[in-house]
PDB file of C-alpha atoms in Angstrom:
ATOM      1  CA  GLY A  21      21.200  -0.589 -22.928  1.00  0.00           C
ATOM      2  CA  ALA A  22      20.235   2.570 -20.352  1.00  0.00           C
ATOM      3  CA  VAL A  23      20.826   3.188 -17.302  1.00  0.00           C
ATOM      4  CA  VAL A  24      18.351   3.644 -14.491  1.00  0.00           C
ATOM      5  CA  SER A  25      19.015   4.376 -10.912  1.00  0.00           C
ATOM      6  CA  GLN A  26      17.303   4.226  -7.637  1.00  0.00           C
ATOM      7  CA  HIS A  27      17.720   5.813  -4.332  1.00  0.00           C
ATOM      8  CA  PRO A  28      17.932   5.170  -1.808  1.00  0.00           C
ATOM      9  CA  SER A  29      18.834   1.595  -2.928  1.00  0.00           C
ATOM     10  CA  TRP A  30      17.149   0.721   1.050  1.00  0.00           C
ATOM     11  CA  VAL A  31      15.613   2.521   3.875  1.00  0.00           C
ATOM     12  CA  ILE A  32      14.121   1.460   7.361  1.00  0.00           C
ATOM     13  CA  CYS A  33      11.367   3.835   8.428  1.00  0.00           C
ATOM     14  CA  LYS A  34       9.149   3.504  11.496  1.00  0.00           C
ATOM     15  CA  SER A  35       5.334   2.524  11.302  1.00  0.00           C
ATOM     16  CA  GLY A  36       3.049   5.637   9.898  1.00  0.00           C
ATOM     17  CA  THR A  37       5.821   7.858   8.149  1.00  0.00           C
ATOM     18  CA  SER A  38       5.735   8.343   4.382  1.00  0.00           C
ATOM     19  CA  VAL A  39       9.056   7.609   2.220  1.00  0.00           C
ATOM     20  CA  LYS A  40       9.951   9.083  -0.915  1.00  0.00           C
ATOM     21  CA  ILE A  41      11.926   6.353  -3.403  1.00  0.00           C
ATOM     22  CA  GLU A  42      13.445   8.146  -6.767  1.00  0.00           C
ATOM     23  CA  CYS A  43      13.614   6.985  -9.955  1.00  0.00           C
ATOM     24  CA  ARG A  44      15.593   8.547 -12.712  1.00  0.00           C
ATOM     25  CA  SER A  45      17.076   7.770 -16.108  1.00  0.00           C
ATOM     26  CA  LEU A  46      20.257   8.774 -16.335  1.00  0.00           C
ATOM     27  CA  ASP A  47      20.703   8.419 -20.342  1.00  0.00           C
ATOM     28  CA  PHE A  48      17.755   8.592 -22.194  1.00  0.00           C
ATOM     29  CA  GLN A  49      14.211  10.928 -21.771  1.00  0.00           C
ATOM     30  CA  ALA A  50      11.592   8.378 -20.606  1.00  0.00           C
ATOM     31  CA  THR A  51       7.815   9.744 -20.969  1.00  0.00           C
ATOM     32  CA  THR A  52       6.734   6.576 -19.402  1.00  0.00           C
ATOM     33  CA  MET A  53       8.052   4.918 -16.005  1.00  0.00           C
ATOM     34  CA  PHE A  54       6.755   1.665 -14.301  1.00  0.00           C
ATOM     35  CA  TRP A  55       6.718   1.084 -11.022  1.00  0.00           C
ATOM     36  CA  TYR A  56       6.684  -2.348  -9.906  1.00  0.00           C
ATOM     37  CA  ARG A  57       7.002  -3.795  -5.946  1.00  0.00           C
ATOM     38  CA  GLN A  58       8.397  -7.951  -5.144  1.00  0.00           C
ATOM     39  CA  PHE A  59       7.701  -9.322  -1.889  1.00  0.00           C
ATOM     40  CA  PRO A  60      10.256 -12.303  -0.621  1.00  0.00           C
ATOM     41  CA  LYS A  61       9.838 -14.547  -2.734  1.00  0.00           C
ATOM     42  CA  GLN A  62       7.650 -13.901  -5.023  1.00  0.00           C
ATOM     43  CA  SER A  63       7.685 -12.828  -8.406  1.00  0.00           C
ATOM     44  CA  LEU A  64       7.658  -9.169  -9.854  1.00  0.00           C
ATOM     45  CA  MET A  65       4.474  -6.936  -9.567  1.00  0.00           C
ATOM     46  CA  LEU A  66       3.076  -4.389 -11.284  1.00  0.00           C
ATOM     47  CA  MET A  67       2.121  -1.296  -9.349  1.00  0.00           C
ATOM     48  CA  ALA A  68       1.526   1.565 -11.585  1.00  0.00           C
ATOM     49  CA  THR A  69       2.381   3.444 -14.887  1.00  0.00           C
ATOM     50  CA  SER A  70       3.660   6.754 -14.533  1.00  0.00           C
ATOM     51  CA  ASN A  71       3.722   9.343 -17.455  1.00  0.00           C
ATOM     52  CA  GLU A  72       5.855  12.688 -17.263  1.00  0.00           C
ATOM     53  CA  GLY A  73       2.959  15.678 -16.478  1.00  0.00           C
ATOM     54  CA  SER A  74       0.158  13.604 -16.519  1.00  0.00           C
ATOM     55  CA  LYS A  75      -1.944  11.455 -13.401  1.00  0.00           C
ATOM     56  CA  ALA A  76      -0.395   7.671 -13.096  1.00  0.00           C
ATOM     57  CA  THR A  77      -2.514   4.633 -13.775  1.00  0.00           C
ATOM     58  CA  TYR A  78      -2.667   2.013 -11.098  1.00  0.00           C
ATOM     59  CA  GLU A  79      -3.009  -1.221 -11.341  1.00  0.00           C
ATOM     60  CA  GLN A  80      -6.462  -2.659  -9.742  1.00  0.00           C
ATOM     61  CA  GLY A  81      -5.628  -3.215  -6.247  1.00  0.00           C
ATOM     62  CA  VAL A  82      -3.043  -0.799  -5.566  1.00  0.00           C
ATOM     63  CA  GLU A  83      -4.273   2.539  -3.245  1.00  0.00           C
ATOM     64  CA  LYS A  84      -3.448   5.459  -5.589  1.00  0.00           C
ATOM     65  CA  ASP A  85      -3.654   7.761  -2.046  1.00  0.00           C
ATOM     66  CA  LYS A  86      -1.057   5.426  -0.457  1.00  0.00           C
ATOM     67  CA  PHE A  87       1.483   5.691  -3.808  1.00  0.00           C
ATOM     68  CA  LEU A  88       1.692   8.678  -4.695  1.00  0.00           C
ATOM     69  CA  ILE A  89       3.402   8.712  -8.273  1.00  0.00           C
ATOM     70  CA  ASN A  90       4.945  11.752  -9.035  1.00  0.00           C
ATOM     71  CA  HIS A  91       6.110  11.731 -12.606  1.00  0.00           C
ATOM     72  CA  ALA A  92       7.142  15.573 -13.682  1.00  0.00           C
ATOM     73  CA  SER A  93      10.101  15.442 -15.995  1.00  0.00           C
ATOM     74  CA  LEU A  94      11.642  13.253 -18.509  1.00  0.00           C
ATOM     75  CA  THR A  95      14.287  11.429 -16.120  1.00  0.00           C
ATOM     76  CA  LEU A  96      12.289  11.654 -13.115  1.00  0.00           C
ATOM     77  CA  SER A  97       9.472   9.746 -11.552  1.00  0.00           C
ATOM     78  CA  THR A  98       9.163   9.234  -7.847  1.00  0.00           C
ATOM     79  CA  LEU A  99       6.978   7.227  -5.551  1.00  0.00           C
ATOM     80  CA  THR A 100       6.025   7.877  -2.251  1.00  0.00           C
ATOM     81  CA  VAL A 101       4.681   5.388   0.223  1.00  0.00           C
ATOM     82  CA  THR A 102       2.435   7.113   2.853  1.00  0.00           C
ATOM     83  CA  SER A 103       2.012   6.268   5.967  1.00  0.00           C
ATOM     84  CA  ALA A 104       3.629   2.898   5.781  1.00  0.00           C
ATOM     85  CA  HIS A 105       3.133  -0.020   7.191  1.00  0.00           C
ATOM     86  CA  PRO A 106       4.965  -3.339   7.895  1.00  0.00           C
ATOM     87  CA  GLU A 107       3.159  -4.676   5.508  1.00  0.00           C
ATOM     88  CA  ASP A 108       4.282  -2.434   2.647  1.00  0.00           C
ATOM     89  CA  SER A 109       8.082  -3.344   3.257  1.00  0.00           C
ATOM     90  CA  SER A 110       9.147  -4.787  -0.119  1.00  0.00           C
ATOM     91  CA  PHE A 111      11.672  -4.500  -2.965  1.00  0.00           C
ATOM     92  CA  TYR A 112      10.593  -1.628  -5.440  1.00  0.00           C
ATOM     93  CA  ILE A 113      11.393  -1.368  -8.312  1.00  0.00           C
ATOM     94  CA  CYS A 114      11.216   0.846 -11.170  1.00  0.00           C
ATOM     95  CA  SER A 115      11.390   0.625 -15.010  1.00  0.00           C
ATOM     96  CA  GLU A 116      11.473   3.625 -17.734  1.00  0.00           C
ATOM     97  CA  VAL A 117      10.473   2.334 -21.827  1.00  0.00           C
ATOM     98  CA  VAL A 118      13.517   3.298 -23.814  1.00  0.00           C
ATOM     99  CA  GLU A 119      12.325   4.775 -27.260  1.00  0.00           C
ATOM    100  CA  THR A 120      13.651   3.283 -29.590  1.00  0.00           C
ATOM    101  CA  SER A 121      13.279   0.720 -32.908  1.00  0.00           C
ATOM    102  CA  THR A 122      13.344  -2.163 -30.018  1.00  0.00           C
ATOM    103  CA  ASP A 123      10.791   0.281 -26.951  1.00  0.00           C
ATOM    104  CA  THR A 124      12.686  -2.111 -24.370  1.00  0.00           C
ATOM    105  CA  GLN A 125      12.137  -1.872 -20.695  1.00  0.00           C
ATOM    106  CA  TYR A 126      15.074  -0.903 -18.509  1.00  0.00           C
ATOM    107  CA  PHE A 127      15.217  -1.255 -14.868  1.00  0.00           C
ATOM    108  CA  GLY A 128      16.173   0.507 -11.967  1.00  0.00           C
ATOM    109  CA  PRO A 129      18.649  -1.347  -9.156  1.00  0.00           C
ATOM    110  CA  GLY A 130      15.204  -1.932  -6.486  1.00  0.00           C
ATOM    111  CA  THR A 131      14.639   0.335  -2.998  1.00  0.00           C
ATOM    112  CA  ARG A 132      13.935  -2.430  -0.447  1.00  0.00           C
ATOM    113  CA  LEU A 133      12.044  -0.526   2.222  1.00  0.00           C
ATOM    114  CA  THR A 134      11.686  -1.976   5.203  1.00  0.00           C
ATOM    115  CA  VAL A 135       8.911  -0.427   7.706  1.00  0.00           C
ATOM    116  CA  LEU A 136       9.229  -1.186  11.338  1.00  0.00           C
TER     117      LEU A 136
ATOM    118  CA  ASP C  12      -2.516 -13.229 -14.965  1.00  0.00           C
ATOM    119  CA  ALA C  13       1.412 -13.962 -16.851  1.00  0.00           C
ATOM    120  CA  LYS C  14       0.156 -15.252 -20.130  1.00  0.00           C
ATOM    121  CA  THR C  15       3.767 -17.418 -20.429  1.00  0.00           C
ATOM    122  CA  THR C  16       5.258 -20.899 -18.768  1.00  0.00           C
ATOM    123  CA  GLN C  17       7.732 -22.099 -17.505  1.00  0.00           C
ATOM    124  CA  PRO C  18       9.740 -24.455 -15.582  1.00  0.00           C
ATOM    125  CA  PRO C  19      10.121 -23.996 -12.087  1.00  0.00           C
ATOM    126  CA  SER C  20      13.809 -24.369 -12.270  1.00  0.00           C
ATOM    127  CA  MET C  21      16.829 -26.102 -13.883  1.00  0.00           C
ATOM    128  CA  ASP C  22      20.438 -26.600 -13.453  1.00  0.00           C
ATOM    129  CA  CYS C  23      23.479 -26.759 -16.133  1.00  0.00           C
ATOM    130  CA  ALA C  24      26.830 -27.303 -15.715  1.00  0.00           C
ATOM    131  CA  GLU C  25      29.521 -24.289 -16.256  1.00  0.00           C
ATOM    132  CA  GLY C  26      30.392 -23.821 -19.796  1.00  0.00           C
ATOM    133  CA  ARG C  27      27.981 -25.923 -21.335  1.00  0.00           C
ATOM    134  CA  ALA C  28      24.956 -24.493 -23.219  1.00  0.00           C
ATOM    135  CA  ALA C  29      22.121 -23.464 -20.972  1.00  0.00           C
ATOM    136  CA  ASN C  30      18.210 -23.835 -23.007  1.00  0.00           C
ATOM    137  CA  LEU C  31      15.070 -22.282 -21.068  1.00  0.00           C
ATOM    138  CA  PRO C  32      11.839 -23.051 -22.439  1.00  0.00           C
ATOM    139  CA  CYS C  33       8.726 -21.100 -22.336  1.00  0.00           C
ATOM    140  CA  ASN C  34       5.425 -21.492 -23.490  1.00  0.00           C
ATOM    141  CA  HIS C  35       2.834 -18.677 -24.522  1.00  0.00           C
ATOM    142  CA  SER C  36       0.497 -20.399 -26.915  1.00  0.00           C
ATOM    143  CA  THR C  37      -2.090 -17.304 -26.418  1.00  0.00           C
ATOM    144  CA  ILE C  38       0.178 -15.129 -27.666  1.00  0.00           C
ATOM    145  CA  SER C  39      -0.829 -12.698 -30.185  1.00  0.00           C
ATOM    146  CA  GLY C  40       0.073 -10.783 -33.345  1.00  0.00           C
ATOM    147  CA  ASN C  41       1.452  -7.851 -32.227  1.00  0.00           C
ATOM    148  CA  GLU C  42       3.072  -9.494 -28.726  1.00  0.00           C
ATOM    149  CA  TYR C  43       6.750  -9.785 -28.486  1.00  0.00           C
ATOM    150  CA  VAL C  44       8.906 -12.288 -26.516  1.00  0.00           C
ATOM    151  CA  TYR C  45      10.828 -10.576 -24.290  1.00  0.00           C
ATOM    152  CA  TRP C  46      13.406 -12.422 -21.879  1.00  0.00           C
ATOM    153  CA  TYR C  47      14.801 -10.386 -18.401  1.00  0.00           C
ATOM    154  CA  ARG C  48      16.847 -12.264 -15.557  1.00  0.00           C
ATOM    155  CA  GLN C  49      17.385 -11.434 -11.932  1.00  0.00           C
ATOM    156  CA  ILE C  50      19.974 -12.156  -9.792  1.00  0.00           C
ATOM    157  CA  HIS C  51      19.354 -12.114  -6.118  1.00  0.00           C
ATOM    158  CA  SER C  52      18.426  -8.427  -5.129  1.00  0.00           C
ATOM    159  CA  GLN C  53      18.529  -6.642  -7.862  1.00  0.00           C
ATOM    160  CA  GLY C  54      16.949  -5.240 -10.560  1.00  0.00           C
ATOM    161  CA  PRO C  55      15.860  -7.177 -13.767  1.00  0.00           C
ATOM    162  CA  GLN C  56      18.092  -6.888 -16.318  1.00  0.00           C
ATOM    163  CA  TYR C  57      16.960  -6.780 -20.466  1.00  0.00           C
ATOM    164  CA  ILE C  58      18.101 -10.304 -21.863  1.00  0.00           C
ATOM    165  CA  ILE C  59      16.716 -10.098 -25.619  1.00  0.00           C
ATOM    166  CA  HIS C  60      13.158  -9.606 -26.946  1.00  0.00           C
ATOM    167  CA  GLY C  61      11.595 -11.059 -30.986  1.00  0.00           C
ATOM    168  CA  LEU C  62       8.714 -11.325 -33.029  1.00  0.00           C
ATOM    169  CA  LYS C  63       8.604 -13.592 -35.230  1.00  0.00           C
ATOM    170  CA  ASN C  64      12.351 -14.356 -36.936  1.00  0.00           C
ATOM    171  CA  ASN C  65      15.076 -15.610 -34.204  1.00  0.00           C
ATOM    172  CA  GLU C  66      17.522 -13.499 -32.251  1.00  0.00           C
ATOM    173  CA  THR C  67      21.036 -13.020 -31.232  1.00  0.00           C
ATOM    174  CA  ASN C  68      23.290 -10.795 -29.290  1.00  0.00           C
ATOM    175  CA  GLU C  69      26.302 -10.600 -27.134  1.00  0.00           C
ATOM    176  CA  MET C  70      24.314 -12.460 -24.245  1.00  0.00           C
ATOM    177  CA  ALA C  71      22.077 -14.775 -25.547  1.00  0.00           C
ATOM    178  CA  SER C  72      20.214 -16.333 -28.777  1.00  0.00           C
ATOM    179  CA  LEU C  73      16.188 -16.221 -28.868  1.00  0.00           C
ATOM    180  CA  ILE C  74      14.380 -19.098 -31.142  1.00  0.00           C
ATOM    181  CA  ILE C  75      10.847 -18.812 -31.929  1.00  0.00           C
ATOM    182  CA  THR C  76       8.621 -21.410 -32.984  1.00  0.00           C
ATOM    183  CA  GLU C  77       7.043 -20.946 -36.217  1.00  0.00           C
ATOM    184  CA  ASP C  78       3.581 -20.756 -34.789  1.00  0.00           C
ATOM    185  CA  ARG C  79       5.212 -18.101 -32.380  1.00  0.00           C
ATOM    186  CA  LYS C  80       3.249 -20.734 -29.323  1.00  0.00           C
ATOM    187  CA  SER C  81       6.942 -21.637 -27.722  1.00  0.00           C
ATOM    188  CA  SER C  82      10.425 -20.058 -27.547  1.00  0.00           C
ATOM    189  CA  THR C  83      13.640 -20.744 -25.799  1.00  0.00           C
ATOM    190  CA  LEU C  84      16.585 -19.220 -24.503  1.00  0.00           C
ATOM    191  CA  ILE C  85      19.426 -19.707 -24.921  1.00  0.00           C
ATOM    192  CA  LEU C  86      22.666 -18.719 -23.560  1.00  0.00           C
ATOM    193  CA  PRO C  87      26.030 -20.712 -25.320  1.00  0.00           C
ATOM    194  CA  HIS C  88      28.275 -20.600 -22.491  1.00  0.00           C
ATOM    195  CA  ALA C  89      26.811 -20.356 -19.385  1.00  0.00           C
ATOM    196  CA  THR C  90      28.732 -19.171 -16.414  1.00  0.00           C
ATOM    197  CA  LEU C  91      28.279 -19.091 -12.530  1.00  0.00           C
ATOM    198  CA  ARG C  92      27.013 -15.293 -12.494  1.00  0.00           C
ATOM    199  CA  ASP C  93      24.274 -16.648 -15.096  1.00  0.00           C
ATOM    200  CA  THR C  94      22.673 -18.126 -12.166  1.00  0.00           C
ATOM    201  CA  ALA C  95      19.498 -15.980 -11.669  1.00  0.00           C
ATOM    202  CA  VAL C  96      15.393 -16.439 -12.485  1.00  0.00           C
ATOM    203  CA  TYR C  97      14.824 -16.193 -16.073  1.00  0.00           C
ATOM    204  CA  TYR C  98      11.666 -14.399 -16.760  1.00  0.00           C
ATOM    205  CA  CYS C  99      10.216 -15.170 -20.613  1.00  0.00           C
ATOM    206  CA  ILE C 100       6.949 -12.752 -20.629  1.00  0.00           C
ATOM    207  CA  VAL C 101       5.006 -11.215 -23.516  1.00  0.00           C
ATOM    208  CA  ALA C 102       3.619  -8.047 -24.350  1.00  0.00           C
ATOM    209  CA  PHE C 103       3.382  -5.278 -26.634  1.00  0.00           C
ATOM    210  CA  GLY C 104       5.781  -3.202 -26.886  1.00  0.00           C
ATOM    211  CA  GLY C 105       6.933   0.242 -26.230  1.00  0.00           C
ATOM    212  CA  ASN C 106       4.796   2.927 -23.485  1.00  0.00           C
ATOM    213  CA  THR C 107       1.122   0.470 -23.873  1.00  0.00           C
ATOM    214  CA  GLY C 108       3.637  -2.626 -23.215  1.00  0.00           C
ATOM    215  CA  LYS C 109       3.173  -3.641 -19.381  1.00  0.00           C
ATOM    216  CA  LEU C 110       5.230  -6.715 -18.128  1.00  0.00           C
ATOM    217  CA  ILE C 111       3.321  -8.742 -16.633  1.00  0.00           C
ATOM    218  CA  PHE C 112       5.609 -10.855 -14.132  1.00  0.00           C
ATOM    219  CA  GLY C 113       5.214 -14.584 -13.958  1.00  0.00           C
ATOM    220  CA  GLN C 114       7.072 -17.243 -11.395  1.00  0.00           C
ATOM    221  CA  GLY C 115       9.901 -17.866 -14.136  1.00  0.00           C
ATOM    222  CA  THR C 116      12.568 -19.799 -14.120  1.00  0.00           C
ATOM    223  CA  THR C 117      15.291 -20.345 -11.474  1.00  0.00           C
ATOM    224  CA  LEU C 118      18.771 -21.526 -13.475  1.00  0.00           C
ATOM    225  CA  GLN C 119      21.295 -22.805 -11.152  1.00  0.00           C
ATOM    226  CA  VAL C 120      24.502 -23.600 -12.732  1.00  0.00           C
ATOM    227  CA  LYS C 121      27.460 -24.957 -11.242  1.00  0.00           C
ATOM    228  CA  PRO C 122      31.068 -25.777 -11.455  1.00  0.00           C
TER     229      PRO C 122
END
């Protein structure tokens, strides 16, 4: 399977600051990446679809101006949480689609964001 | 909303086969059945997927009923490291295949 990395693995920030999370595809080129978040004891929730070279597509209820996604290359997508607040504290996970005969999604290890 | 129904929890004895059921009665003809698992505080791990035929890989076997309305994931010899939340997901493949996660099945493998 594909290897996806995320950086940082965890981050603590003060309320009102912005945090950038990187998602890298280490062994495949990914034209499409997905961003999810997961609150404690809940399932993953899809936030947005990140397409290389174009604007991201956000799911209903996800604020595009708050969660900025940039997919400038085939191996890197970034998620910036702007003006973070304690309710944004969550586990953020990215995934990439490996365009082979199986077209399978592979997930990164996740980033734990805590906003104080 | 997720298009699958799974039991919230299951137990399995170490070394025995774990059979995890999933109902997906509204699956469409071009949708795949994917299985992922998530160990605590990690990203989901791909296990297996199939369209119509049964599939087997080094991790598990996937049995899909002929009418495709349900499936079973089989871990042939469960170990303690297989304790995780298992998600059954119905989705189109590729870049259009957004994965909608339900609550999954928490599998507890016991010694």
